Amino acid sequence: MTAPQQKARENTREYIHPNGLVIELNKDFSAKENDNGFIVEPAGGSNQNVRFPVEIKISLHKGKEFPNDDLLKRKDAGNRKISYRTEKDDGGSGGEAYSFTGFEKISDGYIKYSQTIQSKYSEPDFQTIWETIENTSVKK
């Protein structure tokens, strides 16, 4: 993986995957490379001390057909059009587990975004993944 690069925006780092996927994260988060993209987590290893870790998965699917699901909702994230769904499952003593799965169409495939959050009270707003989506791109 390419080492994170300091960006012009203050307190951010840029991660570039060999497949061309690029994410810019504030310094509170870090990214680990996997086969198709990244796993984003809080910086400093704070996930090791919680029962339900914070984790966002971002993957690039070049040459793949965009998922066609009539049940997907649509939302703009910055200047991007995202198709997504949220689902609720039993989560355990910490509350229900809410899953977000989003798709962004690109010229030769799509980017997939996913996150699961546990909440005792209500469906979360998924603010962190929406911010991550706004700061994700693909190098040409």
PDB file of C-alpha atoms in Angstrom:
ATOM      1  CA  MET A   1       0.000   0.000   0.000  1.00  0.00           C
ATOM      2  CA  THR A   2       1.127   3.503  -0.684  1.00  0.00           C
ATOM      3  CA  ALA A   3       1.916   5.339   2.537  1.00  0.00           C
ATOM      4  CA  PRO A   4      -0.684   7.951   3.457  1.00  0.00           C
ATOM      5  CA  GLN A   5       0.114  11.355   2.011  1.00  0.00           C
ATOM      6  CA  GLN A   6      -0.384  14.649   3.831  1.00  0.00           C
ATOM      7  CA  LYS A   7      -3.072  16.637   1.984  1.00  0.00           C
ATOM      8  CA  ALA A   8      -3.626  20.318   1.383  1.00  0.00           C
ATOM      9  CA  ARG A   9      -6.701  20.243   3.592  1.00  0.00           C
ATOM     10  CA  GLU A  10      -5.534  20.594   7.145  1.00  0.00           C
ATOM     11  CA  ASN A  11      -5.524  17.464   9.320  1.00  0.00           C
ATOM     12  CA  THR A  12      -6.235  14.983   6.523  1.00  0.00           C
ATOM     13  CA  ARG A  13      -4.376  12.079   4.947  1.00  0.00           C
ATOM     14  CA  GLU A  14      -4.817  10.598   1.492  1.00  0.00           C
ATOM     15  CA  TYR A  15      -4.651   6.858   0.818  1.00  0.00           C
ATOM     16  CA  ILE A  16      -4.188   5.578  -2.739  1.00  0.00           C
ATOM     17  CA  HIS A  17      -4.935   1.942  -3.609  1.00  0.00           C
ATOM     18  CA  PRO A  18      -3.085   0.262  -6.527  1.00  0.00           C
ATOM     19  CA  ASN A  19      -6.476  -0.119  -8.282  1.00  0.00           C
ATOM     20  CA  GLY A  20      -6.901   3.685  -8.359  1.00  0.00           C
ATOM     21  CA  LEU A  21      -9.289   4.088  -5.421  1.00  0.00           C
ATOM     22  CA  VAL A  22      -8.405   7.205  -3.404  1.00  0.00           C
ATOM     23  CA  ILE A  23      -9.751   8.219   0.003  1.00  0.00           C
ATOM     24  CA  GLU A  24      -9.017  11.315   2.021  1.00  0.00           C
ATOM     25  CA  LEU A  25      -9.553  10.908   5.771  1.00  0.00           C
ATOM     26  CA  ASN A  26      -9.240  13.251   8.693  1.00  0.00           C
ATOM     27  CA  LYS A  27      -6.463  12.274  11.099  1.00  0.00           C
ATOM     28  CA  ASP A  28      -8.932  10.648  13.506  1.00  0.00           C
ATOM     29  CA  PHE A  29      -9.196   7.743  11.034  1.00  0.00           C
ATOM     30  CA  SER A  30      -6.782   5.443   9.232  1.00  0.00           C
ATOM     31  CA  ALA A  31      -7.174   2.987   6.353  1.00  0.00           C
ATOM     32  CA  LYS A  32      -5.898  -0.531   5.778  1.00  0.00           C
ATOM     33  CA  GLU A  33      -5.651  -1.804   2.231  1.00  0.00           C
ATOM     34  CA  ASN A  34      -7.443  -4.991   1.170  1.00  0.00           C
ATOM     35  CA  ASP A  35      -7.847  -6.650  -2.259  1.00  0.00           C
ATOM     36  CA  ASN A  36     -10.417  -4.223  -3.718  1.00  0.00           C
ATOM     37  CA  GLY A  37     -10.122  -1.147  -1.515  1.00  0.00           C
ATOM     38  CA  PHE A  38      -9.857  -0.121   2.104  1.00  0.00           C
ATOM     39  CA  ILE A  39     -11.098  -0.762   5.610  1.00  0.00           C
ATOM     40  CA  VAL A  40     -11.396   2.530   7.485  1.00  0.00           C
ATOM     41  CA  GLU A  41     -11.167   2.558  11.297  1.00  0.00           C
ATOM     42  CA  PRO A  42     -10.459   5.047  14.068  1.00  0.00           C
ATOM     43  CA  ALA A  43      -6.745   5.857  14.293  1.00  0.00           C
ATOM     44  CA  GLY A  44      -4.768   4.725  17.305  1.00  0.00           C
ATOM     45  CA  GLY A  45      -6.264   1.259  17.681  1.00  0.00           C
ATOM     46  CA  SER A  46      -9.327   2.319  19.691  1.00  0.00           C
ATOM     47  CA  ASN A  47     -11.347  -0.460  17.997  1.00  0.00           C
ATOM     48  CA  GLN A  48      -9.441  -2.973  20.126  1.00  0.00           C
ATOM     49  CA  ASN A  49     -11.234  -1.760  23.255  1.00  0.00           C
ATOM     50  CA  VAL A  50     -14.859  -1.984  22.108  1.00  0.00           C
ATOM     51  CA  ARG A  51     -17.305  -4.839  21.586  1.00  0.00           C
ATOM     52  CA  PHE A  52     -18.714  -3.400  18.351  1.00  0.00           C
ATOM     53  CA  PRO A  53     -15.855  -1.762  16.429  1.00  0.00           C
ATOM     54  CA  VAL A  54     -16.249   1.178  14.057  1.00  0.00           C
ATOM     55  CA  GLU A  55     -15.395  -0.001  10.555  1.00  0.00           C
ATOM     56  CA  ILE A  56     -16.173   1.273   7.052  1.00  0.00           C
ATOM     57  CA  LYS A  57     -15.445  -0.871   4.006  1.00  0.00           C
ATOM     58  CA  ILE A  58     -14.872   0.740   0.609  1.00  0.00           C
ATOM     59  CA  SER A  59     -14.271  -1.363  -2.489  1.00  0.00           C
ATOM     60  CA  LEU A  60     -13.823  -0.648  -6.192  1.00  0.00           C
ATOM     61  CA  HIS A  61     -15.489  -2.985  -8.693  1.00  0.00           C
ATOM     62  CA  LYS A  62     -14.192  -2.170 -12.185  1.00  0.00           C
ATOM     63  CA  GLY A  63     -15.837  -3.871 -15.136  1.00  0.00           C
ATOM     64  CA  LYS A  64     -18.788  -4.948 -12.989  1.00  0.00           C
ATOM     65  CA  GLU A  65     -22.421  -4.148 -13.642  1.00  0.00           C
ATOM     66  CA  PHE A  66     -23.978  -1.636 -11.251  1.00  0.00           C
ATOM     67  CA  PRO A  67     -26.327  -3.355  -8.758  1.00  0.00           C
ATOM     68  CA  ASN A  68     -29.879  -2.826 -10.010  1.00  0.00           C
ATOM     69  CA  ASP A  69     -32.134  -2.953  -6.974  1.00  0.00           C
ATOM     70  CA  ASP A  70     -35.495  -1.168  -7.022  1.00  0.00           C
ATOM     71  CA  LEU A  71     -35.449  -1.072  -3.208  1.00  0.00           C
ATOM     72  CA  LEU A  72     -32.397   1.184  -3.082  1.00  0.00           C
ATOM     73  CA  LYS A  73     -32.875   4.769  -1.900  1.00  0.00           C
ATOM     74  CA  ARG A  74     -31.067   7.621  -3.649  1.00  0.00           C
ATOM     75  CA  LYS A  75     -29.153  10.506  -2.069  1.00  0.00           C
ATOM     76  CA  ASP A  76     -26.660  13.136  -3.179  1.00  0.00           C
ATOM     77  CA  ALA A  77     -23.382  13.220  -1.263  1.00  0.00           C
ATOM     78  CA  GLY A  78     -21.649  16.377  -2.374  1.00  0.00           C
ATOM     79  CA  ASN A  79     -21.783  16.159  -6.167  1.00  0.00           C
ATOM     80  CA  ARG A  80     -22.139  12.355  -6.117  1.00  0.00           C
ATOM     81  CA  LYS A  81     -25.274  10.256  -6.565  1.00  0.00           C
ATOM     82  CA  ILE A  82     -25.410   7.340  -4.147  1.00  0.00           C
ATOM     83  CA  SER A  83     -27.847   4.415  -4.221  1.00  0.00           C
ATOM     84  CA  TYR A  84     -28.123   2.821  -0.784  1.00  0.00           C
ATOM     85  CA  ARG A  85     -30.110   0.770   1.679  1.00  0.00           C
ATOM     86  CA  THR A  86     -30.151   0.424   5.440  1.00  0.00           C
ATOM     87  CA  GLU A  87     -31.191  -2.696   7.315  1.00  0.00           C
ATOM     88  CA  LYS A  88     -31.822  -3.470  10.974  1.00  0.00           C
ATOM     89  CA  ASP A  89     -30.877  -6.732  12.692  1.00  0.00           C
ATOM     90  CA  ASP A  90     -30.753  -7.952  16.269  1.00  0.00           C
ATOM     91  CA  GLY A  91     -27.497  -6.709  17.696  1.00  0.00           C
ATOM     92  CA  GLY A  92     -27.326  -7.925  21.271  1.00  0.00           C
ATOM     93  CA  SER A  93     -26.967  -6.136  24.599  1.00  0.00           C
ATOM     94  CA  GLY A  94     -25.624  -2.974  22.937  1.00  0.00           C
ATOM     95  CA  GLY A  95     -28.765  -2.514  20.854  1.00  0.00           C
ATOM     96  CA  GLU A  96     -29.869  -3.221  17.320  1.00  0.00           C
ATOM     97  CA  ALA A  97     -27.326  -3.524  14.498  1.00  0.00           C
ATOM     98  CA  TYR A  98     -27.958  -1.118  11.607  1.00  0.00           C
ATOM     99  CA  SER A  99     -26.210  -1.820   8.305  1.00  0.00           C
ATOM    100  CA  PHE A 100     -25.597   0.668   5.505  1.00  0.00           C
ATOM    101  CA  THR A 101     -24.701  -0.504   2.004  1.00  0.00           C
ATOM    102  CA  GLY A 102     -24.167   2.129  -0.674  1.00  0.00           C
ATOM    103  CA  PHE A 103     -23.185   2.065  -4.329  1.00  0.00           C
ATOM    104  CA  GLU A 104     -21.752   4.782  -6.543  1.00  0.00           C
ATOM    105  CA  LYS A 105     -21.793   4.279 -10.290  1.00  0.00           C
ATOM    106  CA  ILE A 106     -18.543   5.132 -12.090  1.00  0.00           C
ATOM    107  CA  SER A 107     -17.754   4.987 -15.813  1.00  0.00           C
ATOM    108  CA  ASP A 108     -16.438   1.410 -15.763  1.00  0.00           C
ATOM    109  CA  GLY A 109     -18.103  -0.151 -12.721  1.00  0.00           C
ATOM    110  CA  TYR A 110     -19.012   0.993  -9.215  1.00  0.00           C
ATOM    111  CA  ILE A 111     -17.726   1.752  -5.721  1.00  0.00           C
ATOM    112  CA  LYS A 112     -19.339  -0.093  -2.809  1.00  0.00           C
ATOM    113  CA  TYR A 113     -19.498   1.405   0.695  1.00  0.00           C
ATOM    114  CA  SER A 114     -20.610  -0.474   3.824  1.00  0.00           C
ATOM    115  CA  GLN A 115     -20.798   0.030   7.573  1.00  0.00           C
ATOM    116  CA  THR A 116     -22.643  -1.558  10.492  1.00  0.00           C
ATOM    117  CA  ILE A 117     -23.398   0.435  13.647  1.00  0.00           C
ATOM    118  CA  GLN A 118     -24.966  -0.766  16.892  1.00  0.00           C
ATOM    119  CA  SER A 119     -27.472   1.551  18.581  1.00  0.00           C
ATOM    120  CA  LYS A 120     -29.846   1.115  21.520  1.00  0.00           C
ATOM    121  CA  TYR A 121     -32.019   4.083  20.660  1.00  0.00           C
ATOM    122  CA  SER A 122     -32.688   4.648  16.967  1.00  0.00           C
ATOM    123  CA  GLU A 123     -31.302   4.239  13.475  1.00  0.00           C
ATOM    124  CA  PRO A 124     -27.993   6.132  13.250  1.00  0.00           C
ATOM    125  CA  ASP A 125     -27.434   8.883  10.688  1.00  0.00           C
ATOM    126  CA  PHE A 126     -24.297   7.181   9.294  1.00  0.00           C
ATOM    127  CA  GLN A 127     -22.566  10.576   9.235  1.00  0.00           C
ATOM    128  CA  THR A 128     -19.040   9.121   9.135  1.00  0.00           C
ATOM    129  CA  ILE A 129     -19.679   6.969   6.072  1.00  0.00           C
ATOM    130  CA  TRP A 130     -21.400   9.861   4.259  1.00  0.00           C
ATOM    131  CA  GLU A 131     -18.346  12.050   4.948  1.00  0.00           C
ATOM    132  CA  THR A 132     -16.084   9.254   3.707  1.00  0.00           C
ATOM    133  CA  ILE A 133     -18.134   8.915   0.507  1.00  0.00           C
ATOM    134  CA  GLU A 134     -17.708  12.640  -0.183  1.00  0.00           C
ATOM    135  CA  ASN A 135     -13.927  12.196   0.106  1.00  0.00           C
ATOM    136  CA  THR A 136     -13.551   9.093  -2.079  1.00  0.00           C
ATOM    137  CA  SER A 137     -12.534   9.153  -5.733  1.00  0.00           C
ATOM    138  CA  VAL A 138     -10.986   7.011  -8.448  1.00  0.00           C
ATOM    139  CA  LYS A 139      -7.802   8.004 -10.256  1.00  0.00           C
ATOM    140  CA  LYS A 140      -8.175   7.825 -14.013  1.00  0.00           C
TER     141      LYS A 140
END
